[in-house]
Short mmCIF file of C-alpha atoms in Angstrom, two decimals:
data_model
loop_
_atom_site.label_atom_id
_atom_site.label_comp_id
_atom_site.label_asym_id
_atom_site.label_seq_id
_atom_site.Cartn_x
_atom_site.Cartn_y
_atom_site.Cartn_z
CA MET E 192 -125.45 -102.23 -61.03
CA THR E 193 -122.68 -104.88 -60.67
CA ALA E 194 -121.63 -107.64 -58.34
CA GLU E 195 -121.75 -107.60 -54.58
CA ILE E 196 -119.53 -105.33 -52.55
CA THR E 197 -118.33 -107.47 -49.70
CA VAL E 198 -115.86 -106.31 -47.08
CA THR E 199 -113.66 -109.26 -46.33
CA LYS E 200 -110.15 -109.88 -45.14
CA ALA E 201 -109.37 -110.69 -48.74
CA ALA E 202 -109.74 -107.02 -49.49
CA ALA E 203 -106.74 -106.25 -47.32
CA HIS E 204 -104.68 -108.97 -48.98
CA CYS E 205 -105.70 -108.37 -52.56
CA GLU E 206 -103.05 -108.35 -55.20
CA PRO E 207 -103.41 -104.89 -56.66
CA GLU E 208 -100.89 -105.56 -59.40
CA ARG E 209 -103.41 -107.92 -60.93
CA LEU E 210 -106.29 -105.48 -60.68
CA ALA E 211 -107.09 -102.58 -62.95
CA ARG E 212 -106.92 -99.10 -61.43
CA SER E 213 -108.90 -96.00 -62.21
CA PRO E 214 -107.10 -92.82 -63.28
CA LEU E 215 -107.94 -91.43 -59.82
CA HIS E 216 -106.15 -94.14 -57.86
CA GLU E 217 -103.44 -91.90 -56.43
CA ARG E 218 -106.04 -89.37 -55.36
CA HIS E 219 -107.96 -92.09 -53.55
CA VAL E 220 -104.77 -93.14 -51.77
CA ALA E 221 -104.14 -89.52 -50.73
CA LEU E 222 -107.68 -89.32 -49.33
CA GLY E 223 -107.04 -92.39 -47.18
CA ALA E 224 -109.39 -94.69 -49.06
CA ARG E 225 -109.87 -98.29 -48.10
CA PHE E 226 -109.80 -100.34 -51.27
CA VAL E 227 -111.64 -103.45 -52.31
CA PRO E 228 -111.23 -105.74 -55.30
CA PHE E 229 -114.35 -105.27 -57.36
CA ALA E 230 -115.10 -106.70 -60.78
CA GLY E 231 -111.39 -106.94 -61.60
CA TRP E 232 -110.64 -103.44 -60.34
CA GLU E 233 -109.06 -102.03 -57.22
CA MET E 234 -111.67 -99.46 -56.23
CA PRO E 235 -112.29 -97.32 -53.13
CA LEU E 236 -114.79 -98.89 -50.76
CA GLN E 237 -114.83 -95.92 -48.35
CA TYR E 238 -112.85 -92.88 -47.22
CA ARG E 239 -114.65 -92.29 -43.91
CA THR E 240 -117.42 -94.53 -42.63
CA ILE E 241 -119.95 -95.84 -45.12
CA THR E 242 -122.70 -94.25 -43.03
CA GLU E 243 -121.07 -90.78 -43.16
CA GLU E 244 -120.70 -90.99 -46.92
CA HIS E 245 -124.21 -92.39 -47.35
CA LEU E 246 -125.79 -89.57 -45.31
CA ALA E 247 -123.74 -86.95 -47.15
CA VAL E 248 -125.34 -88.14 -50.39
CA ARG E 249 -128.83 -88.12 -48.87
CA GLN E 250 -128.45 -84.69 -47.25
CA ALA E 251 -125.96 -82.82 -49.46
CA ALA E 252 -123.81 -84.56 -52.09
CA GLY E 253 -121.23 -87.26 -52.69
CA LEU E 254 -118.69 -87.76 -55.45
CA PHE E 255 -118.06 -91.32 -56.66
CA ASP E 256 -115.39 -92.67 -58.96
CA VAL E 257 -117.12 -95.31 -61.09
CA SER E 258 -114.54 -95.47 -63.84
CA HIS E 259 -114.70 -99.26 -63.71
CA MET E 260 -118.01 -99.16 -65.60
CA GLY E 261 -117.86 -100.16 -69.26
CA GLU E 262 -118.58 -97.86 -72.20
CA ILE E 263 -119.48 -99.30 -75.58
CA GLU E 264 -119.98 -97.18 -78.68
CA LEU E 265 -122.59 -98.21 -81.23
CA SER E 266 -122.57 -96.21 -84.45
CA GLY E 267 -123.43 -96.28 -88.13
CA PRO E 268 -126.58 -96.37 -90.30
CA GLY E 269 -127.65 -99.60 -88.61
CA ALA E 270 -127.01 -98.48 -85.04
CA LEU E 271 -130.65 -97.74 -84.17
CA ALA E 272 -131.82 -101.03 -85.67
CA THR E 273 -129.20 -102.89 -83.64
CA ILE E 274 -130.08 -101.33 -80.30
CA GLN E 275 -133.78 -101.82 -81.04
CA LYS E 276 -133.12 -105.51 -81.68
CA VAL E 277 -131.05 -106.23 -78.56
CA ALA E 278 -132.51 -103.88 -75.92
CA THR E 279 -135.93 -104.15 -74.27
CA ASN E 280 -136.67 -100.43 -74.08
CA ASP E 281 -137.52 -98.29 -77.11
CA ALA E 282 -134.46 -96.32 -78.19
CA GLU E 283 -136.41 -94.74 -81.03
CA ARG E 284 -138.09 -92.57 -78.39
CA LEU E 285 -134.76 -90.99 -77.61
CA HIS E 286 -133.77 -87.65 -79.07
CA SER E 287 -130.13 -86.66 -79.27
CA LEU E 288 -128.63 -86.00 -75.81
CA GLN E 289 -131.14 -88.15 -73.97
CA ALA E 290 -130.51 -91.28 -71.91
CA GLN E 291 -132.66 -94.32 -71.24
CA TYR E 292 -132.51 -97.31 -68.87
CA SER E 293 -132.73 -100.61 -70.73
CA LEU E 294 -131.80 -104.29 -70.58
CA LEU E 295 -130.10 -106.83 -72.81
CA CYS E 296 -131.75 -110.23 -72.62
CA LEU E 297 -131.26 -113.75 -73.88
CA PRO E 298 -134.03 -115.28 -76.01
CA SER E 299 -135.19 -117.00 -72.79
CA GLY E 300 -135.78 -113.59 -71.18
CA GLY E 301 -132.85 -113.91 -68.77
CA VAL E 302 -130.92 -110.69 -68.28
CA ILE E 303 -127.48 -110.42 -69.87
CA ASP E 304 -127.02 -106.93 -68.44
CA ASP E 305 -128.82 -103.74 -67.53
CA LEU E 306 -127.48 -100.51 -68.96
CA LEU E 307 -128.01 -96.88 -69.79
CA VAL E 308 -128.36 -96.04 -73.48
CA TYR E 309 -127.24 -92.52 -74.42
CA ARG E 310 -128.25 -91.22 -77.83
CA LEU E 311 -125.61 -88.73 -78.87
CA GLY E 312 -126.64 -88.41 -82.53
CA PRO E 313 -129.04 -89.93 -85.10
CA GLU E 314 -126.67 -92.86 -85.68
CA TYR E 315 -124.53 -92.70 -82.57
CA PHE E 316 -125.19 -94.35 -79.19
CA LEU E 317 -123.04 -94.76 -76.09
CA LEU E 318 -123.91 -97.70 -73.83
CA CYS E 319 -122.83 -97.65 -70.18
CA VAL E 320 -122.67 -101.24 -68.93
CA ASN E 321 -121.60 -103.11 -65.81
CA ALA E 322 -117.87 -103.68 -65.43
CA THR E 323 -118.29 -107.42 -64.87
CA ASN E 324 -120.35 -107.78 -68.02
CA THR E 325 -118.44 -105.60 -70.47
CA SER E 326 -116.75 -108.46 -72.33
CA LYS E 327 -119.94 -110.50 -72.42
CA ASP E 328 -121.93 -107.50 -73.69
CA LEU E 329 -119.37 -106.77 -76.38
CA GLN E 330 -119.54 -110.32 -77.63
CA TRP E 331 -123.36 -110.33 -77.63
CA LEU E 332 -123.60 -106.98 -79.38
CA GLY E 333 -121.02 -108.07 -81.94
CA GLU E 334 -123.07 -111.18 -82.69
CA GLN E 335 -126.35 -109.28 -82.96
CA ALA E 336 -125.21 -106.07 -84.67
CA SER E 337 -126.26 -105.36 -88.24
CA SER E 338 -123.58 -105.10 -90.89
CA GLN E 339 -124.22 -101.35 -90.99
CA SER E 340 -123.29 -100.71 -87.38
CA ALA E 341 -119.97 -100.68 -85.55
CA VAL E 342 -119.49 -101.85 -81.95
CA VAL E 343 -116.40 -100.45 -80.24
CA ASP E 344 -115.18 -100.79 -76.65
CA ARG E 345 -114.38 -97.30 -75.29
CA SER E 346 -114.05 -98.37 -71.66
CA ARG E 347 -110.42 -97.35 -71.29
CA GLU E 348 -111.01 -93.99 -72.94
CA TYR E 349 -113.72 -92.77 -70.56
CA ALA E 350 -113.46 -92.13 -66.84
CA LEU E 351 -116.82 -91.84 -65.11
CA LEU E 352 -117.61 -89.71 -62.06
CA ALA E 353 -120.99 -89.68 -60.30
CA LEU E 354 -121.96 -86.48 -58.48
CA GLN E 355 -125.04 -87.39 -56.47
CA GLY E 356 -127.27 -85.76 -53.90
CA PRO E 357 -129.83 -82.98 -53.45
CA ARG E 358 -127.14 -80.31 -53.87
CA ALA E 359 -125.37 -81.95 -56.81
CA THR E 360 -126.84 -79.65 -59.44
CA GLU E 361 -125.94 -76.55 -57.40
CA ILE E 362 -122.36 -77.79 -57.23
CA LEU E 363 -122.17 -78.55 -60.93
CA ALA E 364 -123.63 -75.10 -61.66
CA VAL E 365 -120.74 -73.52 -59.75
CA VAL E 366 -118.23 -74.95 -62.21
CA ALA E 367 -120.33 -75.18 -65.38
CA GLY E 368 -122.91 -72.41 -65.18
CA SER E 369 -126.58 -72.21 -64.27
CA LYS E 370 -127.76 -73.78 -67.54
CA VAL E 371 -127.41 -77.20 -65.95
CA VAL E 372 -130.40 -76.46 -63.71
CA ALA E 373 -132.71 -76.68 -66.72
CA ILE E 374 -131.47 -80.09 -67.88
CA PRO E 375 -134.23 -82.64 -67.19
CA ARG E 376 -133.82 -86.06 -65.64
CA TYR E 377 -132.07 -88.35 -68.16
CA GLY E 378 -131.10 -85.34 -70.23
CA CYS E 379 -127.47 -84.88 -71.26
CA VAL E 380 -125.29 -81.92 -72.01
CA GLN E 381 -121.72 -81.44 -73.16
CA LEU E 382 -119.95 -79.23 -70.60
CA THR E 383 -116.48 -77.78 -70.33
CA LEU E 384 -115.02 -78.78 -66.95
CA HIS E 385 -111.47 -77.81 -66.04
CA GLY E 386 -110.97 -76.87 -69.67
CA ILE E 387 -112.06 -80.29 -70.91
CA SER E 388 -115.25 -81.27 -72.71
CA ALA E 389 -117.26 -83.84 -70.75
CA LEU E 390 -120.59 -85.56 -71.39
CA CYS E 391 -122.81 -84.94 -68.36
CA SER E 392 -126.05 -86.87 -67.84
CA ARG E 393 -128.60 -86.03 -65.17
CA SER E 394 -128.88 -89.57 -63.90
CA GLY E 395 -127.50 -91.83 -61.21
CA TYR E 396 -127.86 -94.90 -59.08
CA THR E 397 -128.55 -93.58 -55.60
CA GLY E 398 -132.18 -92.47 -55.69
CA GLU E 399 -131.08 -88.84 -55.52
CA ASP E 400 -130.79 -86.07 -58.05
CA GLY E 401 -127.35 -86.11 -59.60
CA TRP E 402 -125.02 -86.31 -62.53
CA GLU E 403 -122.91 -88.90 -64.25
CA ILE E 404 -119.90 -87.31 -65.91
CA PHE E 405 -118.04 -89.04 -68.75
CA CYS E 406 -114.65 -87.44 -69.32
CA PRO E 407 -111.40 -88.38 -71.04
CA TRP E 408 -109.47 -90.88 -68.93
CA GLU E 409 -106.33 -88.74 -68.70
CA PHE E 410 -108.17 -85.61 -67.57
CA ALA E 411 -110.38 -87.14 -64.87
CA GLY E 412 -108.09 -86.03 -62.03
CA GLY E 413 -108.52 -82.34 -62.71
CA ILE E 414 -112.29 -82.64 -62.91
CA TRP E 415 -112.40 -84.70 -59.70
CA ASP E 416 -110.37 -82.01 -57.90
CA LEU E 417 -112.52 -79.23 -59.34
CA LEU E 418 -115.78 -80.82 -58.15
CA LEU E 419 -114.44 -81.71 -54.69
CA GLU E 420 -113.28 -78.14 -54.14
CA ALA E 421 -116.50 -76.59 -55.46
CA GLY E 422 -118.57 -78.91 -53.32
CA LYS E 423 -116.88 -78.26 -49.99
CA PRO E 424 -119.20 -75.39 -48.98
CA TYR E 425 -122.18 -77.60 -49.80
CA GLY E 426 -121.08 -80.57 -47.69
CA LEU E 427 -119.81 -82.72 -50.57
CA LEU E 428 -117.77 -85.77 -49.55
CA PRO E 429 -115.94 -88.32 -51.68
CA ALA E 430 -117.94 -91.54 -51.45
CA GLY E 431 -116.94 -95.13 -52.08
CA LEU E 432 -118.63 -98.21 -53.41
CA GLY E 433 -119.82 -99.16 -49.91
CA ALA E 434 -122.13 -96.16 -49.73
CA ARG E 435 -123.13 -96.66 -53.34
CA ASP E 436 -124.44 -100.11 -52.43
CA THR E 437 -126.42 -99.04 -49.35
CA LEU E 438 -127.85 -96.08 -51.26
CA ARG E 439 -129.09 -98.22 -54.13
CA ILE E 440 -130.68 -100.73 -51.72
CA GLU E 441 -132.54 -97.91 -49.94
CA ALA E 442 -133.63 -96.75 -53.40
CA GLY E 443 -134.78 -100.29 -54.24
CA LEU E 444 -132.59 -100.45 -57.35
CA PRO E 445 -131.55 -103.85 -58.74
CA LEU E 446 -127.93 -104.90 -58.96
CA TYR E 447 -126.61 -107.30 -61.55
CA GLY E 448 -125.44 -110.47 -59.85
CA HIS E 449 -128.04 -110.06 -57.12
CA GLU E 450 -131.46 -109.08 -58.40
CA LEU E 451 -130.58 -109.59 -62.07
CA ASP E 452 -128.90 -112.47 -63.87
CA THR E 453 -129.45 -114.80 -66.80
CA ASN E 454 -132.00 -116.79 -64.77
CA THR E 455 -134.09 -113.71 -63.97
CA THR E 456 -136.31 -111.71 -66.30
CA PRO E 457 -136.91 -107.94 -66.17
CA VAL E 458 -140.61 -108.53 -65.51
CA GLU E 459 -139.84 -110.64 -62.43
CA ALA E 460 -137.54 -107.86 -61.24
CA GLY E 461 -140.26 -105.24 -61.50
CA LEU E 462 -138.70 -103.67 -64.58
CA GLY E 463 -141.57 -104.37 -66.94
CA TRP E 464 -141.79 -100.62 -67.55
CA ALA E 465 -138.48 -100.94 -69.44
CA VAL E 466 -139.87 -103.67 -71.72
CA ARG E 467 -141.69 -102.00 -74.63
CA CYS E 468 -144.00 -104.57 -76.19
CA GLU E 469 -145.39 -102.00 -78.62
CA LYS E 470 -142.12 -101.69 -80.52
CA PRO E 471 -141.19 -104.10 -83.36
CA ASP E 472 -139.68 -107.46 -82.59
CA PHE E 473 -136.67 -107.68 -80.28
CA VAL E 474 -134.77 -110.46 -78.54
CA ALA E 475 -136.96 -112.09 -75.85
CA ARG E 476 -140.05 -110.12 -76.87
CA ALA E 477 -142.35 -113.18 -76.89
CA VAL E 478 -141.34 -114.34 -73.41
CA LEU E 479 -141.30 -110.93 -71.75
CA CYS E 480 -144.54 -109.68 -73.26
CA GLU E 481 -146.32 -112.89 -72.29
CA GLN E 482 -145.08 -112.37 -68.72
CA LYS E 483 -146.33 -108.79 -68.74
CA ALA E 484 -149.73 -109.96 -69.96
CA LYS E 485 -150.17 -113.08 -67.83
CA GLY E 486 -148.01 -112.45 -64.77
CA VAL E 487 -145.00 -114.23 -63.29
CA ALA E 488 -144.52 -116.95 -60.70
CA ARG E 489 -142.21 -114.87 -58.51
CA LYS E 490 -141.57 -111.20 -57.95
CA LEU E 491 -138.91 -108.97 -56.48
CA VAL E 492 -140.04 -107.35 -53.24
CA ALA E 493 -138.68 -105.01 -50.58
CA ILE E 494 -138.39 -106.36 -47.05
CA LEU E 495 -138.19 -104.30 -43.86
CA LEU E 496 -137.11 -106.13 -40.72
CA THR E 497 -139.16 -105.20 -37.66
CA GLU E 498 -136.58 -106.52 -35.18
CA PRO E 499 -132.77 -106.11 -35.18
CA GLY E 500 -130.87 -107.98 -37.87
CA ILE E 501 -129.48 -107.61 -41.38
CA PRO E 502 -130.86 -109.68 -44.25
CA ARG E 503 -128.05 -110.95 -46.45
CA GLN E 504 -128.01 -112.50 -49.89
CA GLY E 505 -129.15 -116.10 -49.78
CA TYR E 506 -131.10 -115.92 -46.53
CA PRO E 507 -134.51 -117.66 -46.82
CA ILE E 508 -137.74 -115.68 -46.65
CA VAL E 509 -140.17 -117.73 -44.59
CA LYS E 510 -143.96 -117.72 -44.17
CA ASN E 511 -145.78 -120.07 -41.78
CA GLY E 512 -142.65 -122.14 -41.36
CA GLU E 513 -142.03 -122.64 -45.08
CA ALA E 514 -139.53 -120.93 -47.37
CA VAL E 515 -141.38 -118.74 -49.87
CA GLY E 516 -138.42 -116.83 -51.26
CA VAL E 517 -134.84 -115.72 -50.86
CA VAL E 518 -133.03 -112.47 -50.06
CA THR E 519 -130.89 -111.08 -52.89
CA SER E 520 -129.43 -107.96 -51.22
CA GLY E 521 -129.56 -106.40 -47.78
CA CYS E 522 -128.02 -103.95 -45.36
CA LYS E 523 -128.79 -101.86 -42.32
CA SER E 524 -130.37 -98.70 -43.69
CA PRO E 525 -128.41 -95.63 -42.53
CA VAL E 526 -131.56 -93.51 -42.86
CA LEU E 527 -134.11 -95.90 -41.32
CA GLY E 528 -131.76 -97.54 -38.82
CA ALA E 529 -133.31 -100.93 -39.59
CA GLY E 530 -132.45 -104.00 -41.63
CA ILE E 531 -133.73 -103.76 -45.20
CA GLY E 532 -133.45 -106.09 -48.13
CA LEU E 533 -134.59 -107.05 -51.60
CA GLY E 534 -135.59 -110.56 -52.50
CA TYR E 535 -137.73 -112.79 -54.65
CA VAL E 536 -140.88 -114.40 -53.28
CA ALA E 537 -143.67 -116.47 -54.75
CA ASN E 538 -146.19 -114.23 -56.51
CA ALA E 539 -148.92 -115.00 -53.96
CA GLU E 540 -146.73 -113.62 -51.16
CA ALA E 541 -145.67 -110.46 -53.00
CA LYS E 542 -148.16 -108.16 -51.31
CA VAL E 543 -147.31 -104.93 -49.52
CA GLY E 544 -148.04 -105.41 -45.83
CA ASN E 545 -147.51 -109.18 -45.92
CA ARG E 546 -145.76 -110.29 -42.72
CA VAL E 547 -142.97 -112.81 -43.22
CA HIS E 548 -139.72 -113.83 -41.53
CA VAL E 549 -136.13 -113.80 -42.69
CA GLN E 550 -134.06 -116.70 -41.46
CA ILE E 551 -130.79 -115.24 -40.19
CA ARG E 552 -128.69 -118.25 -39.30
CA HIS E 553 -130.85 -120.12 -36.75
CA ARG E 554 -133.14 -117.18 -35.95
CA LEU E 555 -136.39 -116.18 -37.62
CA VAL E 556 -136.56 -112.39 -37.70
CA PRO E 557 -139.98 -110.78 -38.33
CA ALA E 558 -140.24 -108.65 -41.45
CA THR E 559 -142.84 -106.91 -43.57
CA ILE E 560 -143.02 -106.57 -47.34
CA VAL E 561 -143.10 -102.85 -48.11
CA GLU E 562 -143.21 -100.58 -51.14
CA ARG E 563 -140.05 -99.61 -52.99
CA PRO E 564 -138.13 -97.39 -52.54
CA PHE E 565 -137.43 -97.62 -48.83
CA VAL E 566 -136.37 -93.96 -48.81
CA ARG E 567 -137.87 -91.38 -51.15
CA ARG E 568 -135.99 -88.38 -52.43
CA ASP E 569 -138.54 -85.94 -51.05
CA GLY E 570 -138.15 -87.44 -47.59
#
């Protein structure tokens, strides 16, 4: 969900002493990880090739360290009222131990952040937010929170692991028991892993089945080792942020700083399903619900190149010689073997099957607007 992952020479010359490190840093070093500065953190980009790790997640499973993500606790008698006021989705629909995708927006409708809201009790929510936005989110929530709710940054107390792939649940069942099989998508359960209680949510950011595991910062290493060992017979590989980015593009999932920012609304990004106009008033309700009712001037679309090339952020999308949009993310799909991208185009051009071009430097590469996701879980 956060800013672009770009492999540059700067990555090799970063100043790690100025960057935060996850509790798994030494394990990443031992695995031969290549690191990249990312959102103020020194995080593993890859251990093998990005394609190997990507395909492991699509075909078996991958284990990601995403401890850089922010965790904010919202609690107290006014907690539900606060999250209902600031988030676009309807948290009142959540029962305890359920999660929900949502967005924080400015009154203009621009996105402050996208997040997962976990309801852990009647008056207790845990918000998982993008690393780059944690400080901004904390300030916004502090300004908007009712006097009967408390907003607390727990980011340095939680480590976060993401076990993703079609065999992820089998692997988790090896170490936690078969009860995990019955947990539905966006359901949560408290499990004992390596002797430590961890909050496990059946969710993820790869388009695959999988789990996000919140555990105490100081005990993350043991749980990481436990899952890697249990997953070996299933083809589990450690996976870095490089594969995480190509996976989410194949899945057509937006990334803050690319598809989402304060100048973009959820409706433009195709996230109108996470804007609940039927609930009582919330920040940006008037703007977003009008967009849902009347439409928007531009839309996020998926673009498949039909000739070799890779669409990158900022490249123009062209129709009949005129720019009609811009690419926001792109890569070469490890599954499709073709250049794929996400981008915004004028509403009139946002039709599946529409043939356009992407301007890659001085070359116009043919492309077609296609349905999201590029790759579906069931093949």
